[in-house]
XYZ file of C-alpha atoms in Angstrom:
325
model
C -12.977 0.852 48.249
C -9.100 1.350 48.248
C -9.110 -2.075 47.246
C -11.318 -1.820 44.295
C -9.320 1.393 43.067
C -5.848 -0.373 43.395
C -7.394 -3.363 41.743
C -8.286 -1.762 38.850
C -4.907 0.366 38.689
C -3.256 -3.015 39.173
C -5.229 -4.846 36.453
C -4.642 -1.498 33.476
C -1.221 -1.413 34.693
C -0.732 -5.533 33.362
C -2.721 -5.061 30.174
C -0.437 -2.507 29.465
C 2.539 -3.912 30.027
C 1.335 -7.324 28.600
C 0.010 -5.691 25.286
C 3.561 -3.371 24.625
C 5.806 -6.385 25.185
C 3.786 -8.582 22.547
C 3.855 -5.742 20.592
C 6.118 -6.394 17.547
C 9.346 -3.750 16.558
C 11.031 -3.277 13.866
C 14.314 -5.336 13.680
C 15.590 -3.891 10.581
C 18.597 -1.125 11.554
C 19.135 -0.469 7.697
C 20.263 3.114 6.659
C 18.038 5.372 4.075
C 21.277 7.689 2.715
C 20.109 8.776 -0.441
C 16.327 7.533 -0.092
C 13.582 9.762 -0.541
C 10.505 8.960 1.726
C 6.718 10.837 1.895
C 4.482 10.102 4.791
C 1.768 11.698 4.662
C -0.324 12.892 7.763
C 2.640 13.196 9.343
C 1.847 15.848 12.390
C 0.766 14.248 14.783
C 0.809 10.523 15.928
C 2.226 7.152 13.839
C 2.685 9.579 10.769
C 4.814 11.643 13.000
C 7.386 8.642 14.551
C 7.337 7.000 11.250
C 8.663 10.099 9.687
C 11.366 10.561 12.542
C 12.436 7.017 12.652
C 13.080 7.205 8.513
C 14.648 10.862 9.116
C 17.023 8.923 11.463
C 17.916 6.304 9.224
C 19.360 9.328 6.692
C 16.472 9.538 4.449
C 15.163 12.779 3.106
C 11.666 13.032 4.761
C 8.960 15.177 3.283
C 6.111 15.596 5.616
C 2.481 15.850 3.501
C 0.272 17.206 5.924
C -2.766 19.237 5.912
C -1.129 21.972 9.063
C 1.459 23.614 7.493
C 2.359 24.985 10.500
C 1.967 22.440 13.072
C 3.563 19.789 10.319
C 6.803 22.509 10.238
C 6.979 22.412 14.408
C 6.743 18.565 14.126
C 9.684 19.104 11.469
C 12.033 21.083 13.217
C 11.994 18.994 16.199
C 12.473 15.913 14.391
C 15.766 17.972 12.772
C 16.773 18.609 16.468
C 16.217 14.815 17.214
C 17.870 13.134 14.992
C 20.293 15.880 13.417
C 19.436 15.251 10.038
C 18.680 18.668 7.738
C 16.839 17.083 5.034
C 13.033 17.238 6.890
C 10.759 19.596 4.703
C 6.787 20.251 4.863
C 4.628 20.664 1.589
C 0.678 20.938 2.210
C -1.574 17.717 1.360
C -5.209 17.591 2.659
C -5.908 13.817 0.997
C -9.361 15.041 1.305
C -9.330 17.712 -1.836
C -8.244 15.767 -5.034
C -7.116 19.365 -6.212
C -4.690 19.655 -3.546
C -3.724 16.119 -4.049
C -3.225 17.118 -7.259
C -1.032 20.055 -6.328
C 0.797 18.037 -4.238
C 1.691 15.089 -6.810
C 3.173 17.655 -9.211
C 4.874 19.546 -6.752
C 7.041 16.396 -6.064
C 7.153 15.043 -9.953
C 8.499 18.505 -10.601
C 10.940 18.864 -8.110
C 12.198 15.416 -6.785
C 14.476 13.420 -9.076
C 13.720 9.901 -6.878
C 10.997 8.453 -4.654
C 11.759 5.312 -2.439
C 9.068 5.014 -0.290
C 5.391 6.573 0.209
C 3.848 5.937 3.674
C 0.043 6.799 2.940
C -1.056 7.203 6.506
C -3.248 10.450 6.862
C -6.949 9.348 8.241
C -9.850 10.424 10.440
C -12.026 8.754 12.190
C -15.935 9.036 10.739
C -17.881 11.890 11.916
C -21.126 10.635 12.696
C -23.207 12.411 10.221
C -22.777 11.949 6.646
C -20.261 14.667 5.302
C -19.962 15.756 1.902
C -15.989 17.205 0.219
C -16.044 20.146 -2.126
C -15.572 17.235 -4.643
C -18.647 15.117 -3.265
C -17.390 12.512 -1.904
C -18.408 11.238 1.625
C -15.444 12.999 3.562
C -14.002 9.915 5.626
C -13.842 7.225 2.511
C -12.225 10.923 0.545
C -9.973 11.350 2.908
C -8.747 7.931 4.237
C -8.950 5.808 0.321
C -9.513 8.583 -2.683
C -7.515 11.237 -1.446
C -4.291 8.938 -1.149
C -5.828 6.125 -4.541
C -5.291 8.951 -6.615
C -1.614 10.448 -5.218
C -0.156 7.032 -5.251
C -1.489 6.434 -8.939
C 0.497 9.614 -9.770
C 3.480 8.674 -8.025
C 3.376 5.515 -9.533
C 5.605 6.649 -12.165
C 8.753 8.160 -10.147
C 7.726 5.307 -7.948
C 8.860 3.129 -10.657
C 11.602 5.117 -11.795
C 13.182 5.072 -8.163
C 12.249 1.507 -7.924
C 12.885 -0.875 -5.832
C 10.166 1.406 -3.849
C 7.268 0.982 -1.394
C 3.826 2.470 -1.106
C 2.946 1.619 2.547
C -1.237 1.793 3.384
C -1.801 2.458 6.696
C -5.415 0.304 7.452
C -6.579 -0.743 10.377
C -8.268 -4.058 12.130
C -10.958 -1.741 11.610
C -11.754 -3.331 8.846
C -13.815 -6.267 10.406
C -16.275 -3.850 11.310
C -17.430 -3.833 7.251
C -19.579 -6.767 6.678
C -20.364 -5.352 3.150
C -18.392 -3.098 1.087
C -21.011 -2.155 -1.581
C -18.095 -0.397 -4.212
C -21.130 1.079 -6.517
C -22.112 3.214 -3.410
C -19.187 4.767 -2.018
C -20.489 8.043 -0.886
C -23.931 6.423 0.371
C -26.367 8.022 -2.426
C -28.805 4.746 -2.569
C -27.849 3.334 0.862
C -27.894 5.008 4.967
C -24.691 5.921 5.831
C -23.222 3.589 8.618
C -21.889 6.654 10.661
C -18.961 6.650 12.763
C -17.681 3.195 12.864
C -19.005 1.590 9.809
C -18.023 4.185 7.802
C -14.404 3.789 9.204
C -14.522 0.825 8.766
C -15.216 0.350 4.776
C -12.371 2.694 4.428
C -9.806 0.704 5.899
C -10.572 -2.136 4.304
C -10.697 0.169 0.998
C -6.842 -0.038 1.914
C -6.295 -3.373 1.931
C -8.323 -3.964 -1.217
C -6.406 -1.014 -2.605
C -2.517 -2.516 -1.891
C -4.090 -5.801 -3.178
C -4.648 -4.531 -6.156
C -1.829 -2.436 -6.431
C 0.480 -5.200 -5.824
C -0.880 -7.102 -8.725
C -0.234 -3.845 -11.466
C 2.939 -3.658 -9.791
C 3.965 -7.172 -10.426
C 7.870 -7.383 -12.037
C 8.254 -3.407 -11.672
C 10.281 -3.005 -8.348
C 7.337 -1.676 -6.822
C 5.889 -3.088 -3.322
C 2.645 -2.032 -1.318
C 1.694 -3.745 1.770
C -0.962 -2.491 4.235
C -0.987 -2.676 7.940
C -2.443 -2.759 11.058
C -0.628 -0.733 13.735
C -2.679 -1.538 16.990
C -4.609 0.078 19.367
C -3.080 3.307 19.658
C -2.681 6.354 21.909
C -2.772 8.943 19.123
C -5.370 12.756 18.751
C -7.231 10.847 16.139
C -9.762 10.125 18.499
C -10.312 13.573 19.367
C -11.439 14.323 16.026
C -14.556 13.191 15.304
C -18.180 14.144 16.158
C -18.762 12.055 19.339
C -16.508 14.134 21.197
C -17.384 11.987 24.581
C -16.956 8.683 23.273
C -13.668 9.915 22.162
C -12.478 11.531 25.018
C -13.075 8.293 26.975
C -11.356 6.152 24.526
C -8.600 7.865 24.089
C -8.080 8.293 27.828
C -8.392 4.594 27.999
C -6.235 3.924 25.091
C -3.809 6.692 26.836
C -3.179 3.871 29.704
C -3.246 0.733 28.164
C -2.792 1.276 24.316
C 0.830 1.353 22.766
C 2.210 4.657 22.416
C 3.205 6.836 19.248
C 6.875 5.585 18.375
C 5.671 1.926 19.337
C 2.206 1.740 17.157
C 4.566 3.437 13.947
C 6.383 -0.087 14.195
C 5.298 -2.030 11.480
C 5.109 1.139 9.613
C 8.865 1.273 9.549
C 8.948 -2.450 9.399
C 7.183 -2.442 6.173
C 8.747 0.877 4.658
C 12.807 -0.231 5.509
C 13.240 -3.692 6.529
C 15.250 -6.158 4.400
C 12.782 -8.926 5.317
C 9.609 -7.971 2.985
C 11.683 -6.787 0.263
C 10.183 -8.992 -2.580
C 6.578 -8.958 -0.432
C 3.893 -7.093 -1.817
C -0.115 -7.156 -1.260
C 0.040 -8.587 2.213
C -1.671 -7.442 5.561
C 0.843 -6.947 8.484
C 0.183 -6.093 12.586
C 3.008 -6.030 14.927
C 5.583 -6.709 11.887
C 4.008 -9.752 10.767
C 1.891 -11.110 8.344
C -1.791 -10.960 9.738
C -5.454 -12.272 9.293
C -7.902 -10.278 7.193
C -11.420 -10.521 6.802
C -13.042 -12.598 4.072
C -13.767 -9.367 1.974
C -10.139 -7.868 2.662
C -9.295 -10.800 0.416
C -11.822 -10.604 -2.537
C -9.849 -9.965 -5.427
C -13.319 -9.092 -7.814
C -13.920 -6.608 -5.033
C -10.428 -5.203 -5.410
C -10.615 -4.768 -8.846
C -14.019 -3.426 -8.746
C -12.653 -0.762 -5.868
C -10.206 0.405 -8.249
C -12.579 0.717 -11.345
C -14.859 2.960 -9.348
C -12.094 4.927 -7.713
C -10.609 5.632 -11.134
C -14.085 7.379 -11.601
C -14.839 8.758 -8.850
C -11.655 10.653 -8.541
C -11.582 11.355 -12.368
C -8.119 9.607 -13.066
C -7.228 11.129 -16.189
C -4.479 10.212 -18.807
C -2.747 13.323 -18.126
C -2.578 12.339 -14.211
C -0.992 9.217 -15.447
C 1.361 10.521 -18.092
C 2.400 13.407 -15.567
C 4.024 10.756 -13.029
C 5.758 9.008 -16.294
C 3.789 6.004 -16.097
């Protein structure tokens, strides 16, 4: 019996260490002095050491999250960590286009420059089909529309600021969607997936999304890359309806998964380093360029993604003209 148990210790303790040391970090040890920098979702997990690592760097942080309150705790001990001043909190729940809406103005208003926009707020699907106050199915709002339409604000001061980056945090998640039906996105003709396939099509929403991106932002100074950041130890998987499922997974992802600071690596990689400064629409894990799915490189689809979020999220003129674009 002893045995067994020490066996099994023995065997979690290797696949732990195994996985973190192939896990790839950020080389880059460039300095953000003057740089402005959003991350949103930033209270808790990746969001959270991607915003600290960028606060260290010099860059003035600003921490779009949907807890005022816990986001401000996160923020004052990132100020005590790093002893830089410039960490503020404004309130973004990506899965309300008004207070995405809010939120873009708030920063076209009062920020002169923006550098770099780490779009990394997401939940994991409940696994009953949820409806927003705006009627979209709640994870695709909240992981794709909610940040689609702030980066398409943005866009403008994004350019203005450029060179820039719009990071998209997505997710090997993504091979779970075998079909990404983009007339359907809130599952009106079709049965909703629940909890992983509905997770799924949004993260490979964000690869189709930077893909497309990258293409309108071709010969403005204005990168987007999307990303993989590993099998993480984060409350994300606390947060969804199958509250045993994800107990047990995040237990197990607790002892063999990469931790916090490690899976925000290729985050930071993507957001600072000198080495994908002219790359833009590419896939990354563990700081490199990575395999997608089939779909995840579908260019109609992309396109067709965009055309329908446009609509879905009513992307007006006046959303466009307010970021300057």
């Amino acid at each position: 019996m002893w045995l067994w148990i020490l066996g099994i210790i023995s065997f979690i303790v290797a696949v732990r260490i195994i996985y973190q040391r192939r896990s790839g970090v950020c080389p880059s040890k460039r300095l953000l002095d003057g740089k402005t920098a959003i991350v949103t979702g930033s209270s808790a997990g990746i969001g959270k050491e991607t915003a600290r690592d960028l606060a260290r760097r010099g860059a003035r942080v600003i921490l779009a999250c949907r807890n005022v309150a816990k986001a401000q705790r996160v923020a004052d001990d990132i100020i005590g960590t790093t002893g830089n001043g410039q960490v503020y909190v404004k309130q973004l729940d990506t899965s309300d286009l008004n207070s995405v809406r809010r939120f873009a103005k708030d920063i076209i208003d009062n920020e002169k420059e923006l550098h770099i926009l780490v779009n990394n707020a997401g939940i994991m699907a409940p696994g009953d089909k949820k409806l927003t106050s705006d009627g979209l199915e709640l994870t695709m709002a909240t992981n794709h529309f909610g940040h689609f339409l702030l980066t398409n604000m943005l866009l403008g001061l994004l350019k203005q600021s450029a060179p820039s980056r719009v990071v998209n945090v997505s997710s090997d998640g993504h091979h779970l969607c075998r079909n990404l039906v983009a007339d359907d996105l809130n599952y009106e003709k079709r049965p909703y997936p629940g909890s992983f396939g509905s997770y799924g099509q949004t993260k490979l929403a964000n690869i189709l999304f930077s893909m497309e991106l990258a293409e309108r932002m071709k010969d403005t100074g204005v990168t987007t890359n999307s990303l993989h950041p590993g099998c993480v130890s984060t409350e994300i998987l606390y947060k969804n309806d199958f509250k045993i499922i994800g107990y047990v997974l995040a237990f197990l992802f607790k002892l063999m998964a990469k931790d916090e600071a490690l899976g925000a690596q290729t985050s930071i990689h993507l957001a600072v380093s000198e080495e994908v400064e002219n790359t833009s629409g590419e896939y990354f894990a563990d700081c490199k360029i990575s395999p997608r799915s089939d779909l995840a490189k579908d260019r109609g689809l992309a396109k067709k993604l965009w055309e329908v979020s446009e609509t879905l999220v009513n992307l007006s003129q006046e959303d466009l003209n307010y970021g300057g674009k």
